[in-house]
Amino acid sequence: MARYTVVSMPGDGIGKTVLPESIRVLKTVGFDAEYVHGDIGWDFWCNEGNALPDRTIDLLAKHKLGLFGAITSKPKKEADDELRPELHGKGYSYFSPIVTMRQRFGLDICIRPCRSFPGNPLNFIRRTLDGGSEEPRVDSVIFRQNTEGLYCGVEWTNPPAQVRDALASHPKFKPFAQVPGPELAISVRIITKNACQRILRAGFTYARKFGYKGVTVCEKPNVLRETSGMMEEEAKRVQKEFPGIALWSTNIDAQMMWLTKNPEDYGVIVASNLFGDVASDAFAGLVGGLGFACSGNIGDDVAVFEPTHGSAPKYEKLDPPIVNPIAMILSAAMLLDHVGEADKAKRVRDAVAAVVREGKVRTYDMLRLTGGPDVFKKGATTTSQMTDAILCHL
Ligand code: NAI
Ligand code: MG
């Protein structure tokens, strides 16, 4: 019997393309695991009214480790229209299965490393004073609180009377008090001390383990005084447990500006859910974008690793596939780190780094091409040729 069982959840679109590529890498690097398939995604919404069926939840609860590709989600009306007719009127409503998974298993720590691989033509370049250019080394790891904040799902259009009454008890609600219900939409940003402490401790622990000098908390406490304020206050408290690691703070808007001025100044960044999502996408843009952006969703018991890109439906049907498997492969390397196989994880990252540095094998995104069936004529390699090159180095 293998030491680990990994629940493999390809999902939709290019999730189905890239996930098997990461398993090829895990097998080649000698990871002692077997893989069981988990259903997730749009088809299961349409046919069963649930994009994350209970059987998949059971598999994750049992095996604790998951690899996830990507899912397709569509706006409310399309979701309702595509639900099988016999399921209509039975109270089904679409929820993102990945958000559900994070909340169901308390996967509250989301880690998104954004590291530049030297030689990647997509790396951020900066102009120097003498008119030349330089390529700053980006090595940022975003710790995003994954279950609360603006993604907690507490929202209404036309909120019920009790909600309006409660809001009316706040003086700042006055300008909205007369707005007709159907014209009023509310999303609640809920943040708890416990979750703040957990994401902060995760960030500080990582900084200490991997030699980062400090942790940057990226919020907006001057405006979001209660929620961002709580994150900042807890950061000061948690920092005391980590002597030697500095605490810095930035505002999310200013961070978006500084990121292209001096990205090398930012290492571990901790943020609440939406700001962490924004910051990690922005930093990913400095190091190659969606083809390189990997992530882990980690709870006390269960951990699921996924590229941050979606299902890219426009490329789903291309044969051979053109998309870059590196984001998925780096996510699998994070899984190796998570289970304590740091050597194997490093070998995978080194192999990716070698292929990028050599520059002989590049998927269409690395050549800055518009995706389509003609990219091979312009020098792009297929998805599996990219994996092959990585396997060669392993
Ligand atoms: P997307 O991430 O699927 O694709 C955006 C564009 O990025 C693609 O058209 C492609 O040009 C590029 N891209 C993405 N992955 C790539 C890769 N591995 N290699 C090379 N290029 C890549 O985002 P989009 O188009 O906004 O959403 C498509 C669907 O995916 C939607 O239904 C959306 O809801 C869903 N989605 C799912 C996510 C998840 O499963 N975690 C995350 C983001 C979007
Ligand atoms: Mg995102």
Coordinates of C-alpha atoms and ligand atoms in Angstrom, one line a residue:
M1 CA 0.0 0.0 0.0
A2 CA 1.2 3.5 -0.8
R3 CA 2.1 5.8 2.1
Y4 CA -0.3 8.5 1.0
T5 CA -3.6 8.6 -0.9
V6 CA -4.3 11.9 -2.7
V7 CA -7.8 12.8 -3.8
S8 CA -7.4 14.0 -7.4
M9 CA -10.1 16.6 -8.4
P10 CA -9.5 17.8 -11.9
G11 CA -12.8 19.7 -12.1
D12 CA -13.6 21.5 -15.4
G13 CA -11.9 22.8 -18.5
I14 CA -8.1 22.9 -18.3
G15 CA -8.2 21.6 -14.8
K16 CA -8.6 18.2 -16.5
T17 CA -5.6 19.0 -18.7
V18 CA -3.1 20.1 -16.1
L19 CA -3.9 17.9 -13.1
P20 CA -2.7 14.6 -14.7
E21 CA 0.5 16.4 -15.7
S22 CA 1.3 17.1 -12.0
I23 CA 0.6 13.5 -11.2
R24 CA 3.2 12.5 -13.8
V25 CA 5.7 14.7 -12.0
L26 CA 4.8 13.3 -8.5
K27 CA 5.3 9.8 -9.8
T28 CA 8.6 10.5 -11.4
V29 CA 10.0 12.2 -8.3
G30 CA 9.2 9.0 -6.4
F31 CA 6.3 10.3 -4.2
D32 CA 4.9 7.2 -2.5
A33 CA 1.2 7.8 -3.2
E34 CA -1.9 6.5 -4.9
Y35 CA -4.6 8.7 -6.4
V36 CA -8.4 8.5 -6.1
H37 CA -10.6 10.5 -8.3
G38 CA -13.0 13.1 -6.8
D39 CA -15.9 14.6 -8.7
I40 CA -16.2 18.3 -8.6
G41 CA -17.4 21.1 -10.9
W42 CA -20.0 22.3 -13.3
D43 CA -21.4 19.0 -14.6
F44 CA -22.2 18.0 -11.0
W45 CA -24.0 21.2 -10.4
C46 CA -26.1 20.7 -13.6
N47 CA -26.9 17.1 -13.1
E48 CA -27.0 16.8 -9.3
G49 CA -27.5 20.3 -8.0
N50 CA -24.2 20.2 -6.1
A51 CA -20.9 21.1 -7.6
L52 CA -19.1 19.4 -4.6
P53 CA -20.9 16.1 -4.1
D54 CA -20.9 14.5 -0.6
R55 CA -18.9 11.5 -2.0
T56 CA -16.0 13.9 -2.7
I57 CA -16.3 15.5 0.7
D58 CA -16.1 11.9 2.2
L59 CA -13.0 11.2 0.2
L60 CA -11.3 14.3 1.4
A61 CA -12.3 13.7 5.0
K62 CA -10.8 10.2 4.7
H63 CA -7.6 10.9 2.9
K64 CA -6.9 14.5 4.0
L65 CA -4.8 15.4 1.0
G66 CA -6.2 16.8 -2.3
L67 CA -5.0 18.1 -5.6
F68 CA -7.5 20.3 -7.4
G69 CA -7.4 21.6 -11.0
A70 CA -10.0 24.3 -11.6
I71 CA -13.7 24.7 -11.9
T72 CA -16.1 26.7 -14.1
S73 CA -18.6 28.9 -12.4
K74 CA -21.2 31.0 -14.1
P75 CA -23.5 33.9 -13.0
K76 CA -26.7 33.1 -11.1
K77 CA -29.1 33.1 -14.1
E78 CA -26.9 30.9 -16.2
A79 CA -26.4 28.5 -13.3
D80 CA -30.2 28.3 -12.8
D81 CA -30.8 27.8 -16.6
E82 CA -28.3 25.0 -16.9
L83 CA -29.6 23.0 -13.9
R84 CA -31.4 19.8 -15.1
P85 CA -35.1 20.7 -15.5
E86 CA -36.3 18.0 -13.0
L87 CA -34.1 19.7 -10.3
H88 CA -35.7 23.1 -10.7
G89 CA -37.8 24.4 -7.9
K90 CA -36.2 22.1 -5.4
G91 CA -34.2 24.7 -3.5
Y92 CA -30.9 24.1 -5.3
S93 CA -28.7 27.1 -5.6
Y94 CA -25.1 27.3 -6.9
F95 CA -22.2 27.7 -4.6
S96 CA -18.6 27.7 -5.6
P97 CA -17.3 24.2 -4.7
I98 CA -13.8 25.5 -3.9
V99 CA -15.2 28.2 -1.5
T100 CA -17.4 25.5 0.0
M101 CA -14.5 23.1 0.4
R102 CA -12.4 25.8 2.1
Q103 CA -15.2 26.5 4.5
R104 CA -16.3 22.9 5.1
F105 CA -12.8 21.7 6.0
G106 CA -11.7 24.9 7.7
L107 CA -8.9 25.4 5.1
D108 CA -8.3 28.8 6.4
I109 CA -4.6 29.2 5.6
C110 CA -4.1 29.9 1.9
I111 CA -0.4 30.1 0.9
R112 CA 0.5 31.6 -2.5
P113 CA 4.2 31.8 -3.2
C114 CA 5.2 34.2 -6.0
R115 CA 8.8 33.6 -6.9
S116 CA 10.5 34.6 -10.1
F117 CA 12.4 31.9 -12.0
P118 CA 15.4 33.5 -13.7
G119 CA 15.1 33.5 -17.4
N120 CA 11.3 33.6 -17.5
P121 CA 10.5 36.1 -20.3
L122 CA 7.4 37.0 -18.3
N123 CA 9.3 38.3 -15.3
F124 CA 8.8 41.9 -14.3
I125 CA 11.5 44.2 -15.6
R126 CA 12.3 47.7 -14.2
R127 CA 14.1 50.6 -15.9
T128 CA 17.3 51.7 -14.2
L129 CA 18.4 55.3 -13.9
D130 CA 20.9 55.0 -16.7
G131 CA 18.2 54.0 -19.1
G132 CA 19.0 50.3 -18.9
S133 CA 16.8 47.6 -17.4
E134 CA 17.0 45.3 -14.4
E135 CA 15.0 42.3 -13.3
P136 CA 14.4 42.3 -9.6
R137 CA 14.3 39.0 -7.9
V138 CA 10.7 38.5 -6.6
D139 CA 10.3 36.2 -3.7
S140 CA 7.0 36.9 -2.0
V141 CA 4.7 34.5 -0.3
I142 CA 1.2 35.6 0.3
F143 CA -0.8 34.2 3.3
R144 CA -4.4 34.8 2.6
Q145 CA -7.1 34.2 5.2
N146 CA -9.3 31.8 3.2
T147 CA -12.6 31.4 4.9
E148 CA -13.8 34.8 6.3
G149 CA -13.9 38.4 5.3
L150 CA -15.9 39.5 2.3
Y151 CA -16.0 35.8 1.1
C152 CA -18.0 34.6 4.1
G153 CA -21.1 34.6 1.9
V154 CA -23.3 36.7 4.2
E155 CA -24.9 38.9 1.7
W156 CA -28.3 40.1 0.4
T157 CA -29.9 42.1 -2.3
N158 CA -33.2 43.4 -0.8
P159 CA -32.2 42.5 2.8
P160 CA -34.9 41.3 5.2
A161 CA -36.4 43.8 7.6
Q162 CA -34.5 42.5 10.6
V163 CA -31.2 43.1 8.8
R164 CA -32.3 46.6 7.8
D165 CA -33.4 47.3 11.4
A166 CA -30.1 46.2 12.7
L167 CA -28.2 48.3 10.2
A168 CA -30.3 51.3 11.0
S169 CA -28.9 51.2 14.6
H170 CA -25.6 52.3 13.1
P171 CA -25.4 56.1 12.4
K172 CA -23.5 55.5 9.2
F173 CA -26.5 53.7 7.7
K174 CA -28.6 56.8 7.6
P175 CA -27.8 57.7 3.9
F176 CA -29.0 54.3 2.9
A177 CA -32.1 54.0 5.1
Q178 CA -34.5 55.1 2.5
V179 CA -33.1 53.2 -0.4
P180 CA -35.8 50.7 -1.7
G181 CA -34.9 47.1 -0.8
P182 CA -34.5 45.8 -4.4
E183 CA -32.0 48.6 -5.0
L184 CA -29.9 47.8 -2.0
A185 CA -27.1 45.1 -2.0
I186 CA -25.1 44.3 1.1
S187 CA -22.0 42.0 1.5
V188 CA -20.8 41.6 5.0
R189 CA -17.1 41.5 5.9
I190 CA -16.8 39.2 9.0
I191 CA -13.4 38.8 10.6
T192 CA -12.7 36.8 13.8
K193 CA -9.7 37.2 16.2
N194 CA -9.1 33.5 16.0
A195 CA -8.8 33.4 12.2
C196 CA -6.6 36.5 12.3
Q197 CA -4.3 34.8 14.8
R198 CA -4.1 31.6 12.8
I199 CA -3.2 33.3 9.5
L200 CA -0.7 35.6 11.2
R201 CA 1.0 32.7 13.1
A202 CA 1.2 30.7 9.9
G203 CA 2.9 33.7 8.2
F204 CA 5.3 34.3 11.0
T205 CA 6.1 30.6 11.4
Y206 CA 6.9 30.5 7.7
A207 CA 9.0 33.6 7.9
R208 CA 11.1 32.2 10.7
K209 CA 11.5 28.8 9.1
F210 CA 12.6 30.1 5.7
G211 CA 14.7 33.1 6.9
Y212 CA 12.5 36.1 6.0
K213 CA 13.3 39.2 8.0
G214 CA 9.7 40.3 8.5
V215 CA 6.0 39.9 7.8
T216 CA 4.0 42.6 6.1
V217 CA 0.3 42.9 7.0
C218 CA -1.6 44.2 4.0
E219 CA -4.9 45.7 5.0
K220 CA -6.7 49.1 5.1
P221 CA -7.1 49.9 8.8
N222 CA -7.5 53.6 8.3
V223 CA -10.9 53.0 6.6
L224 CA -11.9 49.5 7.6
R225 CA -11.3 50.4 11.2
E226 CA -13.0 47.4 12.8
T227 CA -12.0 44.5 10.5
S228 CA -8.6 45.5 9.2
G229 CA -8.1 47.1 12.6
M230 CA -8.5 43.7 14.2
M231 CA -6.0 42.1 11.9
E232 CA -3.5 44.8 12.7
E233 CA -4.0 44.6 16.4
E234 CA -3.6 40.8 16.4
A235 CA -0.5 41.2 14.2
K236 CA 1.2 43.2 17.0
R237 CA 0.2 40.6 19.5
V238 CA 1.4 37.6 17.4
Q239 CA 4.6 39.3 16.5
K240 CA 5.6 39.2 20.2
E241 CA 5.8 35.4 19.9
F242 CA 8.4 35.8 17.1
P243 CA 11.3 37.9 18.4
G244 CA 13.6 38.7 15.6
I245 CA 10.9 38.8 12.9
A246 CA 9.8 42.3 12.1
L247 CA 6.3 43.4 11.5
W248 CA 5.5 45.9 8.8
S249 CA 2.2 47.0 7.5
T250 CA 1.0 48.4 4.2
N251 CA -2.4 49.5 2.8
I252 CA -3.7 47.3 0.0
D253 CA -4.0 50.2 -2.4
A254 CA -0.5 51.5 -1.7
Q255 CA 0.8 47.9 -1.9
M256 CA -0.5 47.6 -5.4
M257 CA 1.6 50.7 -6.3
W258 CA 4.8 49.7 -4.5
L259 CA 4.7 46.2 -5.9
T260 CA 6.1 47.3 -9.2
K261 CA 8.4 49.9 -7.7
N262 CA 10.2 47.6 -5.2
P263 CA 8.8 44.1 -5.3
E264 CA 12.0 42.7 -3.9
D265 CA 11.2 44.4 -0.5
Y266 CA 8.3 42.1 0.1
G267 CA 8.6 38.6 1.5
V268 CA 5.9 37.2 3.6
I269 CA 2.6 39.1 3.3
V270 CA -0.5 38.4 5.4
A271 CA -3.9 39.6 4.4
S272 CA -7.6 39.0 4.8
N273 CA -9.5 37.1 2.2
L274 CA -10.2 39.6 -0.6
F275 CA -7.0 41.6 -0.1
G276 CA -5.0 38.4 -0.1
D277 CA -6.7 37.4 -3.3
V278 CA -5.9 40.8 -4.9
A279 CA -2.3 40.9 -3.6
S280 CA -1.5 37.3 -4.7
D281 CA -2.8 37.9 -8.2
A282 CA -0.9 41.1 -8.5
F283 CA 2.4 39.5 -7.3
A284 CA 1.8 36.5 -9.6
G285 CA 1.7 39.0 -12.4
L286 CA 5.3 39.9 -11.7
V287 CA 6.5 36.3 -12.0
G288 CA 4.7 34.9 -15.0
G289 CA 1.0 35.2 -14.3
L290 CA -1.5 32.4 -14.2
G291 CA 0.7 29.8 -15.8
F292 CA 3.0 30.0 -12.7
A293 CA 0.7 30.8 -9.8
C294 CA 0.4 27.9 -7.4
S295 CA -1.4 27.7 -4.0
G296 CA -2.2 25.6 -1.0
N297 CA -5.3 25.7 1.1
I298 CA -4.4 24.3 4.5
G299 CA -6.5 23.4 7.5
D300 CA -5.8 21.6 10.7
D301 CA -6.8 18.3 9.2
V302 CA -7.1 18.6 5.4
A303 CA -5.0 20.3 2.8
V304 CA -5.8 20.9 -0.9
F305 CA -3.3 22.3 -3.5
E306 CA -4.4 24.0 -6.7
P307 CA -3.2 26.5 -9.3
T308 CA -4.9 29.8 -8.9
H309 CA -6.0 29.9 -12.5
G310 CA -9.5 28.9 -13.5
S311 CA -10.8 26.5 -16.1
A312 CA -10.0 28.7 -19.2
P313 CA -12.9 27.3 -21.1
K314 CA -11.7 28.8 -24.4
Y315 CA -8.7 26.5 -24.4
E316 CA -10.5 23.5 -23.1
K317 CA -11.1 21.8 -26.5
L318 CA -7.7 22.5 -28.1
D319 CA -6.0 19.3 -29.0
P320 CA -3.1 19.0 -28.3
P321 CA -3.6 21.3 -25.2
I322 CA -1.6 24.5 -25.1
V323 CA -1.8 25.6 -21.5
N324 CA 1.1 25.9 -19.1
P325 CA 1.1 23.0 -16.5
I326 CA 3.7 24.7 -14.3
A327 CA 1.2 26.3 -11.9
M328 CA -0.3 22.9 -11.3
I329 CA 3.1 21.3 -11.0
L330 CA 4.3 23.9 -8.5
S331 CA 1.1 23.3 -6.5
A332 CA 2.0 19.6 -6.4
A333 CA 5.4 20.6 -5.1
M334 CA 3.7 22.5 -2.3
L335 CA 1.8 19.3 -1.4
L336 CA 5.2 17.5 -1.2
D337 CA 6.4 20.2 1.2
H338 CA 3.3 19.9 3.2
V339 CA 3.8 16.2 3.9
G340 CA 7.4 16.7 4.8
E341 CA 8.9 15.7 1.5
A342 CA 10.9 18.9 1.2
D343 CA 13.7 17.3 -0.8
K344 CA 11.3 16.0 -3.5
A345 CA 9.6 19.4 -3.6
K346 CA 12.9 21.1 -4.1
R347 CA 13.8 18.7 -6.9
V348 CA 10.6 19.5 -8.7
R349 CA 11.1 23.3 -8.3
D350 CA 14.7 22.9 -9.5
A351 CA 13.6 21.0 -12.5
V352 CA 11.1 23.7 -13.4
A353 CA 13.7 26.3 -12.8
A354 CA 16.1 24.5 -15.2
V355 CA 13.6 24.3 -18.0
V356 CA 12.7 28.0 -17.6
R357 CA 16.3 29.0 -17.5
E358 CA 17.2 27.0 -20.6
G359 CA 14.3 28.6 -22.5
K360 CA 14.1 25.9 -25.1
V361 CA 10.7 24.7 -24.1
R362 CA 8.0 27.3 -23.7
T363 CA 4.2 27.2 -23.6
Y364 CA 2.3 29.9 -25.5
D365 CA 1.9 32.2 -22.5
M366 CA 5.7 32.2 -22.0
L367 CA 6.1 33.5 -25.6
R368 CA 3.4 36.1 -25.1
L369 CA 1.3 34.6 -27.8
T370 CA -2.5 34.8 -28.0
G371 CA -3.7 31.3 -27.3
G372 CA -5.1 29.2 -30.2
P373 CA -4.3 26.2 -32.3
D374 CA -1.7 28.0 -34.3
V375 CA 0.7 28.6 -31.4
F376 CA 2.8 25.6 -32.2
K377 CA 3.7 27.1 -35.5
K378 CA 5.1 30.1 -33.6
G379 CA 7.3 28.0 -31.4
A380 CA 5.1 27.1 -28.5
T381 CA 5.2 23.6 -27.0
T382 CA 2.3 21.6 -25.9
T383 CA 1.2 21.1 -22.3
S384 CA 2.7 17.7 -22.1
Q385 CA 5.9 18.6 -23.8
M386 CA 6.5 21.1 -21.0
T387 CA 6.0 18.4 -18.5
D388 CA 8.3 16.1 -20.5
A389 CA 11.0 18.7 -20.3
I390 CA 10.5 18.9 -16.5
L391 CA 10.6 15.1 -16.2
C392 CA 13.9 15.0 -18.1
H393 CA 15.5 17.2 -15.5
L394 CA 14.1 15.0 -12.7
Ligands
NAI1 P1 -9.0 31.7 -16.1 O1 -7.9 31.6 -15.0 O2 -9.6 30.4 -16.3 O3 -8.3 32.1 -17.5 C1 -8.0 33.4 -17.8 C2 -6.9 33.4 -18.9 O4 -5.6 33.2 -18.3 C3 -7.1 32.3 -19.9 O5 -7.9 32.6 -20.9 C4 -5.7 32.1 -20.4 O6 -5.4 33.1 -21.3 C5 -4.9 32.3 -19.1 N1 -4.5 31.1 -18.4 C6 -5.2 30.6 -17.4 N2 -4.6 29.4 -17.0 C7 -3.5 29.3 -17.8 C8 -2.5 28.3 -17.9 N3 -2.4 27.3 -17.1 N4 -1.6 28.4 -18.9 C9 -1.6 29.5 -19.7 N5 -2.6 30.4 -19.7 C10 -3.5 30.3 -18.7 O7 -10.0 32.8 -15.7 P2 -11.4 33.2 -16.4 O8 -11.3 33.1 -17.8 O9 -11.7 34.5 -15.7 O10 -12.4 32.2 -15.8 C11 -12.8 31.0 -16.5 C12 -13.6 30.1 -15.6 O11 -12.8 29.7 -14.5 C13 -14.8 30.8 -15.0 O12 -15.9 30.0 -15.0 C14 -14.3 31.2 -13.6 O13 -15.4 31.2 -12.7 C15 -13.4 30.0 -13.2 N6 -12.4 30.2 -12.2 C16 -12.1 29.2 -11.4 C17 -11.1 29.3 -10.5 C18 -10.8 28.1 -9.7 O14 -11.1 27.0 -10.0 N7 -10.1 28.2 -8.6 C19 -10.3 30.5 -10.4 C20 -10.6 31.5 -11.3 C21 -11.6 31.4 -12.2
MG2 MG -8.1 35.0 -7.7

